[in-house]
């Protein structure tokens, strides 16, 4: 064994890396210009569109998040990612709009609509900044999986490592005891200290050989090499190969896990019935209204997503873009269900014994698979993660080169811009390492992205469909929202007056409730039932959570009487809502998250529409007509015919008035075409089918 891995596993991973780099070298020979590097000369048909979208969407980050949240919250945790299911039919329209705009980067839309270099450059810079968090998320996910596969034997622990592991085990034992009997005063105090230490990441359920920095550097270097060489086409061809590995690693754990727990019937015997509730119970972070909020966030954010826009822009026609977007997305939803099963299996196998839920996938792989299969799983996992990082790095490097670098350095050669794109990819990929070292939680990084969705989504939605949206209103909205949603919450973390102010350290009330449920194997062992499946009454304790801060912790975790302070992001949105009369003291984590995400989503729209109504429009009618003519004109696969059609639409823009949903108004929405109605309807049929599959899997108790 080499650092916990069998030589056969290492050999499988080396072969995978060799194939990946080989593809990059071969594709690099066909790259002639920047359009070929960034959007593959718009020559991707339905097949390549499917594989690129599936490989980009079905990433290892999502797999880890699904398994992590199902392990934490039961099947309702799936909704953090599965929220996308109900928004997928709308992608039928989003892909068409992306392709019809005929841009290279999503920033081009802002430039053409608002004629503002400030908005375009600011959006590009902000997208790149936020995308670094996405790359950082990928590094964290990959590291935590490798970490779980390279477990150090207990005999090699240092004194500090041993104390950390034993303290975690004691905390879980006390929490389990609290669920079926009363703790003594000494045990209650001991549990409080251990929980404070766990909040501050001082406890571990195991120790790994692998350290983060060396891993991040090697991992980033491999992605960098094949992406630098071949651009988007290399990412796509690798996605075809990697998509097959993704399917393998998504399925391989399930049969072994089911054998371990005794099939689906054994799964239900070991996992509490409440954790099979699709929308969670009271105290769950995934209530129906929080799931709906997440779905709206996804729908609003997808239109301004640089990777999705790049994929659709690379299609030959708008139908190719729609086909790739829809089929890739729906296959991903099915794969998510297999990940959810893995999360339930983890619950059955480990209970609450794993300190870091982000490592669950690696722990299961380590415990269930033999030599060679671990390597196959690892290769599939890395394939899923790397394919996403590769296509993302191309998308965001194109933003940097075309919308920030090129305006300052115009009239350079195509080879020069390709070189700058490659340099941008290097900077982008290795900047993610800084994020990975700063944020240790997968969920924390994801929620940062959720918080910022509305800032630039509102300008593009209103810009595409409302002629009255003005440049000055958008500039004002960006400045106000960046301060309110980005600067203030994170700057507050460094101001002691805020992080220690008693009024801002308020927490929700502790909730104790009993529920009528079915006994699990653990309940039988605890003496609460005679056999699994027997109806029993159990006590559940929902601990308080911070209202204004991500965490409220003791300054000294070992002293239950020490003062408290706020840690993590300051929820300024919740503070504003409480000033307006809302009360979250009796609420739950789901209530707080729903309120702040809805604020971030709705406030930018209200701001732009209000300011636009009071500001005189600066945009010229002919510029707006040219912009909306492009959005309203179908794409022709023949570039010459397409150019002629655009020219005719611009010259006679009035012909679209009869086709508008709201004619003679400021709203630029066309009536849906027959193909749109059929495609949209079929998508909802598929949504229903996939939801039934999920429901069937949750209810299945045989064999």
XYZ file of C-alpha atoms in Angstrom, residues 73-358:
286
model
C -30.652 15.812 6.300
C -32.034 12.608 4.819
C -33.503 12.416 1.310
C -34.726 16.036 1.575
C -31.064 17.102 1.412
C -31.146 16.095 -2.253
C -33.071 19.297 -3.007
C -30.026 21.514 -2.608
C -29.031 20.208 -6.056
C -32.227 18.487 -7.270
C -34.047 21.846 -7.193
C -32.854 22.030 -10.800
C -35.420 19.393 -11.815
C -38.372 21.791 -11.815
C -36.404 24.475 -13.652
C -35.086 22.175 -16.403
C -38.034 22.768 -18.813
C -37.202 26.488 -18.824
C -33.732 25.625 -20.136
C -35.506 24.895 -23.425
C -35.950 28.654 -23.797
C -32.692 29.713 -22.131
C -30.561 27.714 -24.581
C -32.418 29.266 -27.520
C -31.914 32.798 -26.189
C -28.228 32.163 -25.554
C -27.699 30.954 -29.127
C -29.803 33.677 -30.743
C -27.727 36.425 -29.158
C -24.784 35.188 -31.288
C -22.087 36.195 -28.806
C -18.763 34.686 -27.780
C -19.152 35.554 -24.083
C -22.167 36.436 -21.956
C -20.634 39.882 -21.309
C -21.266 40.751 -24.964
C -24.989 40.861 -24.159
C -24.458 43.541 -21.507
C -22.322 45.583 -23.910
C -24.811 45.405 -26.778
C -27.826 46.094 -24.579
C -26.545 48.857 -22.316
C -23.613 50.227 -24.373
C -21.589 50.561 -21.176
C -17.967 49.491 -20.787
C -18.376 49.903 -17.017
C -21.183 47.336 -16.825
C -19.444 44.935 -19.213
C -16.030 45.053 -17.545
C -17.520 44.988 -14.044
C -19.702 41.995 -14.900
C -16.774 40.130 -16.465
C -14.519 40.854 -13.496
C -17.202 39.867 -11.010
C -18.042 36.653 -12.877
C -14.377 35.715 -12.944
C -14.030 36.524 -9.251
C -17.052 34.383 -8.348
C -15.985 31.571 -10.666
C -12.770 31.234 -8.699
C -14.988 30.075 -5.825
C -16.406 27.393 -8.143
C -12.900 26.195 -8.940
C -12.043 26.296 -5.243
C -15.115 24.170 -4.571
C -13.786 21.568 -7.010
C -10.414 21.479 -5.291
C -12.034 21.020 -1.867
C -14.280 18.215 -3.152
C -11.428 16.365 -4.844
C -9.135 16.737 -1.827
C -11.714 15.508 0.665
C -12.397 12.422 -1.427
C -8.686 11.629 -1.738
C -8.328 12.347 1.975
C -10.937 9.703 2.815
C -9.177 7.130 0.598
C -5.781 7.637 2.238
C -6.667 7.074 5.883
C -3.832 6.895 8.389
C -3.996 3.861 10.750
C -4.735 4.756 14.385
C -1.374 3.332 15.421
C 0.348 6.176 13.515
C -1.662 9.006 15.113
C 0.117 11.787 16.938
C -1.114 12.653 20.438
C -3.050 15.642 19.072
C -4.627 13.596 16.256
C -5.696 10.851 18.657
C -7.318 13.360 21.017
C -9.208 14.950 18.109
C -10.636 11.617 16.910
C -11.545 10.367 20.398
C -13.245 13.670 21.272
C -15.357 13.456 18.130
C -16.431 9.906 18.958
C -17.380 11.005 22.489
C -19.451 13.916 21.155
C -21.426 11.623 18.844
C -22.008 9.136 21.667
C -23.396 11.882 23.925
C -25.636 13.236 21.137
C -27.028 9.770 20.504
C -27.654 9.257 24.220
C -29.456 12.624 24.396
C -31.911 11.350 21.771
C -33.277 8.534 23.967
C -32.451 9.483 27.580
C -31.459 12.435 29.749
C -27.852 13.542 30.147
C -26.349 14.278 33.546
C -25.251 17.827 34.320
C -21.618 16.869 33.748
C -22.436 15.194 30.427
C -24.465 18.208 29.269
C -21.558 20.550 29.992
C -19.121 18.160 28.311
C -21.322 17.941 25.203
C -21.581 21.740 25.003
C -17.773 22.051 25.024
C -17.341 19.348 22.374
C -19.989 20.910 20.116
C -18.240 24.276 20.357
C -14.956 22.646 19.369
C -16.691 20.884 16.478
C -18.124 24.214 15.237
C -14.551 25.466 15.035
C -13.375 22.357 13.104
C -11.174 21.047 15.907
C -12.586 17.504 15.828
C -12.054 14.742 13.228
C -13.442 11.246 12.768
C -10.198 10.090 11.075
C -6.801 11.386 9.909
C -5.376 11.265 6.354
C -1.860 10.997 4.934
C -2.559 13.503 2.140
C -2.051 17.208 2.796
C -4.031 19.847 0.856
C -1.367 22.104 -0.701
C 0.653 19.439 -2.611
C -2.575 17.822 -3.803
C -4.075 21.109 -5.038
C -0.939 21.951 -7.036
C -0.702 18.568 -8.809
C -4.440 18.382 -9.468
C -4.601 21.918 -10.872
C -1.534 21.343 -13.029
C -3.063 18.335 -14.819
C -6.321 20.191 -15.601
C -4.268 23.156 -16.756
C -2.138 21.146 -19.199
C -4.887 19.562 -21.300
C -7.102 22.666 -21.226
C -4.250 24.967 -22.276
C -3.522 22.785 -25.255
C -6.986 22.233 -26.703
C -9.435 24.820 -25.344
C -13.173 24.068 -25.427
C -12.887 21.241 -27.973
C -10.363 19.394 -25.777
C -12.712 19.833 -22.831
C -15.585 18.438 -24.921
C -13.734 15.373 -26.248
C -12.513 14.603 -22.747
C -16.113 14.994 -21.564
C -17.173 12.130 -23.873
C -14.596 9.858 -22.239
C -15.177 11.263 -18.767
C -18.978 11.060 -18.993
C -18.710 7.277 -19.256
C -16.522 7.242 -16.153
C -19.031 9.484 -14.374
C -21.772 6.902 -14.982
C -19.505 4.144 -13.669
C -18.587 5.951 -10.476
C -22.241 6.943 -9.935
C -23.429 3.325 -9.998
C -20.580 1.241 -8.644
C -21.129 1.891 -4.913
C -24.842 1.057 -4.854
C -24.800 -2.770 -5.174
C -21.954 -3.094 -2.663
C -23.694 -0.733 -0.249
C -27.028 -2.550 -0.522
C -25.342 -5.883 0.174
C -23.703 -4.338 3.225
C -26.969 -3.038 4.765
C -29.248 -5.906 3.694
C -30.942 -4.468 0.611
C -33.600 -1.761 0.512
C -35.483 -3.393 3.387
C -32.337 -3.230 5.515
C -31.880 0.391 4.474
C -35.317 1.293 5.871
C -34.604 -0.688 9.041
C -31.455 1.332 9.716
C -32.551 4.842 8.673
C -35.343 6.720 10.537
C -38.574 7.092 8.554
C -38.446 10.890 8.895
C -35.268 10.923 6.802
C -37.202 9.420 3.871
C -39.553 12.443 3.751
C -38.984 14.161 0.389
C -39.475 17.677 1.764
C -38.184 17.097 5.266
C -39.865 17.528 8.637
C -39.869 20.452 11.064
C -36.279 21.496 11.678
C -35.065 20.272 8.307
C -33.069 22.772 6.258
C -34.974 21.664 3.135
C -38.577 22.709 3.606
C -40.792 23.065 0.531
C -40.447 26.855 0.549
C -36.651 26.698 0.775
C -36.581 24.211 -2.126
C -38.787 26.581 -4.162
C -36.422 29.468 -3.377
C -33.422 27.430 -4.532
C -35.265 26.550 -7.747
C -35.967 30.231 -8.455
C -32.320 31.076 -7.769
C -31.268 28.517 -10.344
C -33.739 29.723 -12.973
C -32.770 33.377 -12.563
C -29.044 32.649 -12.391
C -28.799 30.302 -15.374
C -29.383 33.042 -17.963
C -26.250 34.946 -16.876
C -24.161 31.789 -16.366
C -20.985 32.110 -18.446
C -20.393 28.319 -18.837
C -23.967 27.613 -19.971
C -23.855 30.550 -22.359
C -20.541 29.372 -23.822
C -21.859 25.839 -24.377
C -25.018 27.066 -26.150
C -23.063 29.626 -28.185
C -20.848 26.853 -29.548
C -23.848 25.040 -31.106
C -24.443 25.058 -34.874
C -28.116 25.986 -34.457
C -30.451 26.961 -31.646
C -32.130 23.531 -31.777
C -28.749 21.838 -31.302
C -28.240 24.090 -28.267
C -31.693 23.209 -26.908
C -31.221 19.485 -27.495
C -27.843 19.414 -25.765
C -29.019 21.519 -22.827
C -32.185 19.506 -22.179
C -30.853 15.969 -22.701
C -27.663 16.627 -20.745
C -29.643 18.181 -17.896
C -32.224 15.387 -17.640
C -29.608 12.635 -17.649
C -27.904 14.517 -14.837
C -31.142 14.483 -12.806
C -31.298 10.695 -13.105
C -27.668 10.373 -12.049
C -28.433 12.563 -9.019
C -30.893 9.938 -7.788
C -28.082 7.366 -7.709
C -26.012 9.813 -5.653
C -28.946 10.236 -3.246
C -29.107 6.458 -2.782
C -25.421 6.550 -1.850
C -26.196 9.221 0.752
C -28.931 7.056 2.294
C -26.581 4.066 2.308
C -24.008 6.197 4.128
C -26.640 7.034 6.750
C -27.393 3.350 7.203
C -23.725 2.360 7.387
C -22.235 5.126 9.531
C -25.042 6.921 11.355
C -23.512 10.154 12.655
C -19.974 8.805 13.050
C -18.350 10.861 10.234
C -17.119 14.294 11.378
C -16.880 15.849 7.909
C -19.826 14.945 5.625
C -17.832 16.205 2.609
